Coordinates of C-alpha atoms and ligand atoms in Angstrom, one line a residue:
M1 CA 189.2 236.5 108.0
A2 CA 192.3 237.4 106.1
A3 CA 192.2 238.9 102.6
Q4 CA 192.1 236.3 99.9
F5 CA 191.7 236.0 96.2
S6 CA 188.3 234.8 94.8
K7 CA 189.9 233.0 91.8
V8 CA 193.5 232.4 90.6
L9 CA 194.5 231.9 87.0
I10 CA 197.6 229.7 86.6
A11 CA 199.6 230.8 83.6
N12 CA 201.5 227.6 83.2
R13 CA 201.3 223.9 82.4
G14 CA 202.6 220.5 83.6
E15 CA 203.7 219.7 87.1
I16 CA 204.0 223.3 88.3
A17 CA 200.4 224.1 87.2
L18 CA 199.3 221.2 89.3
R19 CA 201.5 222.2 92.2
I20 CA 199.9 225.7 92.3
Q21 CA 196.4 224.2 91.9
R22 CA 197.0 222.1 95.0
A23 CA 198.0 225.1 97.1
C24 CA 194.9 227.0 95.9
R25 CA 192.6 224.1 96.6
E26 CA 193.9 223.8 100.2
M27 CA 193.2 227.5 100.6
G28 CA 189.7 227.2 99.2
I29 CA 190.5 229.3 96.1
P30 CA 189.0 228.2 92.7
T31 CA 191.5 227.9 89.9
V32 CA 191.5 228.6 86.1
A33 CA 193.8 226.6 83.9
V34 CA 195.0 227.8 80.6
H35 CA 196.2 225.5 77.9
S36 CA 197.4 225.2 74.3
T37 CA 195.5 223.0 71.8
A38 CA 198.4 220.4 72.4
D39 CA 197.5 220.3 76.1
A40 CA 193.7 219.8 75.9
E41 CA 194.1 216.4 77.6
A42 CA 196.7 217.5 80.1
M43 CA 196.3 216.7 83.8
H44 CA 196.5 220.4 84.8
V45 CA 193.4 221.0 82.6
R46 CA 191.5 218.0 84.0
L47 CA 192.0 218.9 87.6
A48 CA 191.3 222.7 87.3
D49 CA 187.9 224.1 88.2
E50 CA 187.8 225.9 84.9
S51 CA 190.0 226.0 81.8
V52 CA 190.5 228.2 78.8
C53 CA 192.2 227.3 75.5
I54 CA 194.7 230.2 74.8
G55 CA 196.2 229.2 71.4
P56 CA 198.1 226.7 69.3
P57 CA 200.9 224.5 70.5
A58 CA 203.8 226.9 70.0
A59 CA 204.5 228.6 73.4
R60 CA 204.9 232.0 71.7
E61 CA 201.2 231.7 70.7
S62 CA 199.8 230.2 73.9
Y63 CA 201.7 230.2 77.2
L64 CA 203.6 233.3 76.2
N65 CA 200.5 235.0 74.7
T66 CA 200.0 237.8 77.2
A67 CA 196.8 239.1 75.5
A68 CA 195.1 235.7 75.5
I69 CA 196.1 235.0 79.1
L70 CA 194.8 238.4 80.3
S71 CA 191.6 237.9 78.4
A72 CA 191.2 234.4 79.9
A73 CA 191.6 236.0 83.4
I74 CA 189.1 238.7 82.7
I75 CA 186.4 236.5 81.2
T76 CA 186.6 234.0 84.0
G77 CA 186.6 236.6 86.8
A78 CA 190.1 235.7 88.2
D79 CA 191.6 238.4 90.4
A80 CA 195.2 237.1 90.5
I81 CA 197.6 235.3 88.1
H82 CA 200.3 232.9 89.3
P83 CA 203.0 232.5 86.5
G84 CA 204.8 229.5 87.9
Y85 CA 208.4 229.2 86.5
G86 CA 209.6 229.8 83.0
F87 CA 207.2 231.3 80.4
L88 CA 206.1 234.7 81.8
A89 CA 207.4 234.3 85.4
E90 CA 210.2 236.9 85.0
N91 CA 208.6 239.1 82.4
A92 CA 208.3 242.6 84.0
E93 CA 206.1 243.9 81.1
F94 CA 203.6 241.1 81.8
A95 CA 203.6 241.8 85.5
D96 CA 202.9 245.5 84.6
M97 CA 200.1 244.5 82.3
V98 CA 198.5 242.3 84.9
E99 CA 198.5 245.1 87.5
A100 CA 197.3 247.6 84.8
H101 CA 194.2 245.5 84.4
G102 CA 193.4 245.6 88.1
L103 CA 194.6 242.0 88.7
T104 CA 197.3 240.9 91.1
F105 CA 200.6 239.3 89.8
I106 CA 201.6 236.6 92.3
G107 CA 205.2 237.6 92.5
P108 CA 207.5 240.5 93.1
A109 CA 207.0 244.1 92.1
P110 CA 207.7 244.6 88.3
A111 CA 210.6 247.0 89.2
H112 CA 212.4 244.3 91.1
I113 CA 211.8 241.7 88.3
R114 CA 213.3 244.3 85.9
M115 CA 216.3 245.1 88.2
M116 CA 217.2 241.4 88.7
G117 CA 216.8 240.7 85.0
D118 CA 219.7 243.1 84.5
K119 CA 222.6 241.2 86.0
I120 CA 224.7 244.3 86.4
A121 CA 221.9 246.2 88.2
A122 CA 221.4 243.1 90.4
K123 CA 225.1 243.0 91.4
T124 CA 225.3 246.7 91.9
A125 CA 222.3 246.6 94.2
M126 CA 223.5 243.6 96.2
A127 CA 227.0 245.1 96.6
A128 CA 225.5 248.3 98.0
L129 CA 223.5 246.3 100.5
G130 CA 226.5 244.4 101.7
V131 CA 226.1 241.0 100.0
P132 CA 229.5 239.5 99.0
L133 CA 230.2 239.3 95.3
V134 CA 232.8 237.7 93.0
P135 CA 235.7 240.2 92.5
G136 CA 235.3 242.0 89.2
S137 CA 234.4 245.2 87.3
Q138 CA 232.2 247.7 89.0
G139 CA 229.3 247.5 86.7
E140 CA 229.4 247.5 82.9
L141 CA 232.8 247.5 81.2
S142 CA 233.4 250.8 79.4
G143 CA 235.7 249.0 76.9
L144 CA 238.6 246.7 76.4
E145 CA 241.0 249.0 78.2
E146 CA 238.9 248.7 81.4
A147 CA 238.7 245.0 81.0
R148 CA 242.5 244.8 80.8
A149 CA 242.9 247.0 83.8
V150 CA 240.4 245.0 86.0
A151 CA 241.7 241.6 84.9
G152 CA 245.3 242.8 85.6
R153 CA 244.2 243.8 89.1
I154 CA 242.2 240.7 90.1
G155 CA 244.3 238.1 88.1
Y156 CA 243.4 235.6 85.4
P157 CA 241.4 233.5 84.5
V158 CA 238.5 235.9 84.1
L159 CA 235.0 235.6 82.8
I160 CA 233.2 238.1 80.5
K161 CA 229.4 238.0 81.1
A162 CA 226.4 239.6 79.4
A163 CA 224.4 242.0 81.5
A164 CA 221.2 240.6 79.9
G165 CA 222.5 237.0 80.3
G166 CA 221.9 234.4 82.9
G167 CA 221.7 230.6 82.6
G168 CA 225.2 230.6 81.0
R169 CA 224.4 232.4 77.8
G170 CA 226.8 235.1 76.6
M171 CA 229.7 234.0 78.9
K172 CA 233.4 233.8 77.8
V173 CA 236.5 232.8 79.8
A174 CA 239.8 234.4 79.2
Q175 CA 242.6 232.2 80.6
T176 CA 245.4 234.7 79.9
P177 CA 245.8 238.4 78.8
D178 CA 246.2 237.0 75.2
G179 CA 242.7 235.6 75.3
L180 CA 241.0 238.7 76.7
E181 CA 240.3 240.6 73.5
D182 CA 238.6 237.6 71.9
A183 CA 236.6 236.8 74.9
W184 CA 235.4 240.4 75.2
R185 CA 234.5 240.7 71.5
V186 CA 232.7 237.3 71.3
A187 CA 230.8 237.9 74.5
R188 CA 229.6 241.3 73.1
V189 CA 228.6 239.9 69.7
E190 CA 226.8 236.9 71.2
S191 CA 225.1 239.1 73.7
R192 CA 223.9 241.6 71.1
A193 CA 222.6 238.7 68.9
A194 CA 220.8 236.9 71.7
F195 CA 219.5 239.8 73.8
G196 CA 219.8 243.0 71.6
N197 CA 222.1 244.4 74.3
D198 CA 225.9 244.2 74.3
A199 CA 226.6 245.4 77.8
V200 CA 229.1 243.1 79.5
Y201 CA 230.9 242.9 82.8
L202 CA 233.9 241.0 84.1
E203 CA 234.4 238.6 87.0
K204 CA 237.2 236.5 88.4
Y205 CA 236.6 233.0 87.0
L206 CA 236.1 230.5 89.8
D207 CA 237.3 227.1 88.5
R208 CA 235.5 224.6 90.8
P209 CA 232.7 226.2 92.7
R210 CA 229.5 224.8 94.0
H211 CA 226.2 226.4 93.0
I212 CA 224.4 227.2 96.2
E213 CA 221.2 229.3 96.3
L214 CA 219.2 230.8 99.2
Q215 CA 215.4 230.8 99.3
V216 CA 213.8 233.9 100.7
M217 CA 210.3 235.1 101.3
A218 CA 209.3 238.7 101.9
D219 CA 205.9 240.2 102.7
A220 CA 204.6 243.6 101.8
H221 CA 205.1 244.9 105.4
G222 CA 208.9 244.7 105.5
H223 CA 209.3 241.2 107.0
V224 CA 211.8 239.0 105.3
V225 CA 212.7 235.4 106.2
H226 CA 215.0 232.8 104.5
F227 CA 214.3 229.1 104.2
G228 CA 217.9 228.0 103.9
E229 CA 220.0 226.9 101.0
R230 CA 219.8 224.4 98.1
D231 CA 222.8 222.9 96.5
C232 CA 222.2 222.8 92.7
S233 CA 225.7 221.9 91.6
L234 CA 224.6 218.7 89.8
Q235 CA 223.9 220.1 86.4
R236 CA 224.7 219.5 82.8
R237 CA 224.8 222.3 80.2
H238 CA 223.0 224.6 82.7
Q239 CA 220.2 222.0 83.2
K240 CA 219.9 221.0 86.8
L241 CA 219.6 217.2 87.4
L242 CA 219.4 216.9 91.1
E243 CA 219.1 219.4 94.0
E244 CA 219.6 219.0 97.8
A245 CA 218.6 220.9 100.9
G246 CA 220.8 221.6 102.8
S247 CA 224.0 221.7 100.9
P248 CA 226.4 218.9 101.9
A249 CA 229.1 221.6 101.8
I250 CA 227.9 224.0 104.5
G251 CA 226.6 223.8 108.0
P252 CA 224.1 225.7 110.2
Q253 CA 226.6 228.5 111.0
A254 CA 227.3 229.4 107.4
R255 CA 223.6 229.2 106.6
T256 CA 222.7 231.5 109.5
R257 CA 225.4 234.1 108.5
L258 CA 224.5 234.1 104.8
G259 CA 220.8 234.2 105.7
A260 CA 221.2 237.2 108.0
D261 CA 223.1 239.2 105.3
V262 CA 220.6 238.4 102.6
T263 CA 217.4 239.0 104.6
A264 CA 218.8 242.4 105.8
A265 CA 219.6 243.4 102.2
L266 CA 216.2 242.4 100.8
A267 CA 214.4 244.2 103.6
R268 CA 216.3 247.4 102.7
L269 CA 215.5 246.8 99.0
G270 CA 211.7 246.5 99.8
Y271 CA 211.6 243.2 98.0
R272 CA 208.3 241.3 98.1
N273 CA 207.3 237.6 97.6
A274 CA 209.6 234.6 96.8
G275 CA 213.1 235.1 95.6
T276 CA 216.3 233.0 95.2
L277 CA 219.8 234.4 95.4
E278 CA 222.3 232.4 93.5
F279 CA 225.9 232.1 94.9
L280 CA 229.0 230.4 93.8
Y281 CA 230.7 228.8 96.8
Q282 CA 234.4 228.0 96.7
D283 CA 237.2 227.9 99.3
G284 CA 234.7 228.6 102.1
Q285 CA 233.4 231.9 100.5
F286 CA 230.0 232.8 99.1
A287 CA 229.9 235.1 96.1
F288 CA 226.5 236.4 94.8
I289 CA 226.0 236.0 91.0
E290 CA 222.3 236.4 90.2
M291 CA 218.8 236.6 91.7
N292 CA 215.8 234.8 90.5
T293 CA 212.5 236.5 91.1
R294 CA 210.3 233.5 90.7
L295 CA 209.3 230.2 92.4
Q296 CA 211.9 227.7 91.3
V297 CA 211.6 224.2 90.0
E298 CA 213.5 222.8 93.0
H299 CA 211.5 224.6 95.6
P300 CA 210.1 221.3 97.1
V301 CA 213.4 220.3 98.8
T302 CA 213.1 223.5 100.8
E303 CA 209.5 222.8 101.6
M304 CA 210.3 219.4 102.9
V305 CA 213.1 220.6 105.2
C306 CA 211.2 223.6 106.5
G307 CA 207.7 222.1 106.5
I308 CA 206.3 225.1 104.7
D309 CA 204.2 225.5 101.6
L310 CA 206.0 228.1 99.5
V311 CA 203.2 228.6 97.0
R312 CA 200.7 229.2 99.8
E313 CA 203.1 231.8 101.2
Q314 CA 203.4 233.5 97.8
I315 CA 199.6 233.7 97.5
R316 CA 199.1 235.0 101.1
I317 CA 201.7 237.6 100.6
A318 CA 200.3 238.7 97.2
A319 CA 196.9 239.2 98.9
G320 CA 198.6 241.5 101.4
E321 CA 198.9 239.2 104.4
A322 CA 201.9 239.5 106.7
L323 CA 204.2 236.5 107.0
G324 CA 203.1 236.1 110.6
Y325 CA 206.3 234.5 111.9
G326 CA 210.0 235.4 112.1
Q327 CA 213.3 233.8 111.3
E328 CA 213.5 232.2 114.7
D329 CA 210.3 230.2 113.8
V330 CA 211.9 228.7 110.7
R331 CA 213.3 225.2 111.6
F332 CA 215.5 223.1 109.4
A333 CA 214.7 219.4 109.8
G334 CA 216.5 216.6 108.1
H335 CA 217.6 216.4 104.5
A336 CA 215.8 216.5 101.1
I337 CA 216.8 215.5 97.6
E338 CA 215.0 216.1 94.3
C339 CA 215.6 214.3 91.1
R340 CA 214.4 216.0 87.9
V341 CA 213.0 213.2 85.7
T342 CA 212.9 214.3 82.1
A343 CA 211.6 212.8 78.8
E344 CA 215.1 212.5 77.4
D345 CA 217.4 209.7 76.4
P346 CA 219.6 209.1 79.5
E347 CA 222.8 208.9 77.4
T348 CA 222.3 211.4 74.6
F349 CA 219.8 213.8 76.2
T350 CA 217.7 214.0 73.1
P351 CA 214.1 214.6 73.9
T352 CA 211.8 211.5 73.9
P353 CA 208.2 212.8 73.5
G354 CA 205.5 210.1 73.0
L355 CA 202.9 207.9 74.6
V356 CA 203.3 206.9 78.2
T357 CA 201.7 203.4 78.3
A358 CA 202.2 202.8 82.0
F359 CA 203.1 205.0 85.0
H360 CA 203.8 204.0 88.6
A361 CA 205.1 206.6 91.0
P362 CA 206.9 205.6 94.2
G363 CA 205.4 206.4 97.6
G364 CA 205.8 205.8 101.3
L365 CA 207.2 207.8 104.1
G366 CA 209.2 210.9 103.1
V367 CA 208.5 210.5 99.3
R368 CA 206.8 213.1 97.2
V369 CA 206.3 213.0 93.4
D370 CA 205.3 216.2 91.6
S371 CA 204.1 215.2 88.2
A372 CA 201.3 215.7 85.7
L373 CA 201.9 212.4 84.0
Y374 CA 199.4 209.5 83.8
A375 CA 199.2 206.2 81.9
G376 CA 197.8 207.0 78.4
Y377 CA 199.3 210.6 78.4
R378 CA 201.3 211.6 75.3
V379 CA 204.3 213.8 76.2
P380 CA 204.1 216.6 73.6
P381 CA 207.2 217.7 71.7
Y382 CA 206.7 221.4 72.1
Y383 CA 207.7 222.2 75.7
D384 CA 210.3 221.5 78.4
S385 CA 211.0 217.8 78.9
L386 CA 210.5 217.7 82.7
I387 CA 207.9 215.0 83.4
A388 CA 208.3 214.4 87.2
K389 CA 210.1 215.6 90.3
L390 CA 210.9 212.8 92.8
V391 CA 211.6 214.4 96.1
V392 CA 212.7 212.4 99.2
H393 CA 213.0 213.6 102.8
A394 CA 214.7 211.8 105.7
P395 CA 216.3 212.7 109.1
T396 CA 219.9 212.5 107.6
R397 CA 221.4 212.8 104.2
E398 CA 222.5 209.1 104.4
Q399 CA 218.9 208.0 105.0
A400 CA 217.6 210.4 102.3
I401 CA 220.0 208.7 99.8
A402 CA 218.7 205.2 100.9
R403 CA 215.1 206.4 100.4
L404 CA 216.0 207.9 97.0
R405 CA 217.6 204.6 95.9
R406 CA 214.5 202.6 96.8
S407 CA 212.2 205.2 95.3
L408 CA 214.0 205.2 92.0
A409 CA 213.8 201.4 91.9
E410 CA 210.0 201.6 92.3
F411 CA 209.5 204.4 89.8
A412 CA 208.1 203.1 86.4
V413 CA 207.6 205.2 83.3
V414 CA 206.8 202.9 80.4
G415 CA 206.6 203.8 76.7
I416 CA 209.3 206.6 76.5
K417 CA 212.9 206.7 77.6
T418 CA 213.5 208.9 80.7
T419 CA 216.5 210.0 82.7
L420 CA 215.6 207.6 85.6
P421 CA 218.5 205.3 84.8
L422 CA 221.0 208.2 85.0
H423 CA 219.6 209.1 88.4
E424 CA 220.1 205.5 89.5
R425 CA 223.8 205.7 88.4
V426 CA 224.4 209.1 90.1
V427 CA 223.0 207.8 93.4
E428 CA 225.5 205.0 93.4
A429 CA 228.5 207.3 92.7
P430 CA 230.9 207.5 95.7
E431 CA 231.5 211.2 95.1
F432 CA 227.7 211.9 95.2
Q433 CA 227.4 209.7 98.4
A434 CA 230.2 211.7 100.0
G435 CA 228.7 215.0 98.9
D436 CA 231.9 215.7 97.2
Y437 CA 231.0 217.4 93.9
D438 CA 231.2 220.8 92.2
I439 CA 229.4 222.3 89.1
H440 CA 231.6 220.3 86.7
W441 CA 231.3 216.9 88.3
L442 CA 228.2 215.7 86.5
E443 CA 229.5 216.5 83.0
R444 CA 232.6 214.4 83.6
F445 CA 230.5 211.6 85.1
V446 CA 228.2 211.6 82.0
A447 CA 231.2 211.7 79.6
A448 CA 232.8 208.8 81.4
G449 CA 229.6 206.8 81.0
S450 CA 230.6 204.6 83.9
Ligands
LIG501 C1 230.6 231.8 87.0 C2 231.4 230.7 87.0 C3 232.7 230.8 87.4 N1 233.2 232.0 87.8 N2 231.1 233.0 87.4 C4 226.9 230.0 84.7 C5 225.5 230.4 84.6 C6 225.4 231.7 85.3 N3 224.2 231.6 86.2 C7 226.6 231.8 86.0 N4 227.5 230.8 85.7 C8 228.8 230.7 86.1 N5 229.3 231.8 86.5 C9 232.4 233.1 87.8 N6 232.8 234.2 88.2 C10 230.8 229.5 86.5 C11 229.5 229.5 86.1 C12 229.0 228.2 85.7 C13 227.9 227.6 86.4 C14 227.3 228.2 87.5 C15 226.3 227.6 88.2 C16 225.8 226.4 87.9 C17 226.4 225.8 86.8 C18 227.4 226.3 86.1 C19 228.0 225.7 85.0 C20 229.0 226.3 84.3 C21 229.5 227.5 84.6

């Protein structure tokens, strides 16, 4: 019998807390839910084996309250903590604290979380391991003079980015040499204000890339596999709307080549557990930009195509088990698409918390809905507005789109506005159907309102 945890505490809420509970239940592992006072009636609390209230509604005092969460784990006898995504998932200090209390953090080593949280350290490490990067400065800019020299060498436009950034914060474009000083100053000031750290670096600005990310999984015994790519280019203000596996822009050869480079690099790094490498893809070239050291919102499209339970793999690996299979055993079957349904006005994107009076999720072959919603649930105003992920899988992209269209038509969330109508419009767009879109396409589509 393989090593296994006796009880897992899930330090999250909503659909991802349910998702992790489901994996634990199938593995025969009891779960502990934690919740704020605002979430006492939430589905993740109702379905857990045990639950502990960890504080008031504000995330800072509940889902980010490390002392309360560790106490909950200790009093319930949990021996591992799964952080989900967001909240404490990429907090290296929390991962350290979990381990210091003799519990297991279901995720990477704290040193790797810390390394990838520093975007300069992440790029430096990946460059040394042979992963392709966007042309730019070698590490932190020493000053404006170096910025001028590097930009002069690689050519404008360039982008100044915060070392502590990510998700688009602390980024400034300089279109010409005249704009460089301002971009450099503003990026530093914003970065210091937002992160308490004004280290910045410079990259060639790519004007119409796709955002393609590669899912990897590594065990504690040096084995690394990848589960292919996701195309996450359909986003608005750094909020993803829809993701696909595989990318309509690349084929099996590019996937195999990128996957080989990345798995070799992560094996040399000694990385462990799930990870995602983000790339910009333009003119047939991949360029690494960041690595996420967590399970991601959009992981289900990868699960559908590979037929693998990524959360189960995370838990097995954290318990010390070997992957038990190699890259040649990973098969990519068909195409999957995920729509993120949020409690937001589909035109203005203002949040729409409130009472859900009726809820009907679509079903049938190749349809998966990850959601903690139910009729009578009140969406609280305190947290992320994601209320459901609709995931479809079919043998071809064309069939997946047909399945998505009919699933969206079946989906009913009554009582609050949601982004379901926006998804219905996107699915009908010729550019989407052709797979012909980049990271800017959705913002223009929304602005046109057509
Ligand atoms: C870039 C870029 C163009 N060129 N880097 C935005 C968030 C952060 N993860 C990296 N981002 C970008 N970096 C270079 N050299 C354009 C973006 C970008 C972006 C990237 C991925 C998904 C959506 C995006 C939206 C705007 C800008």
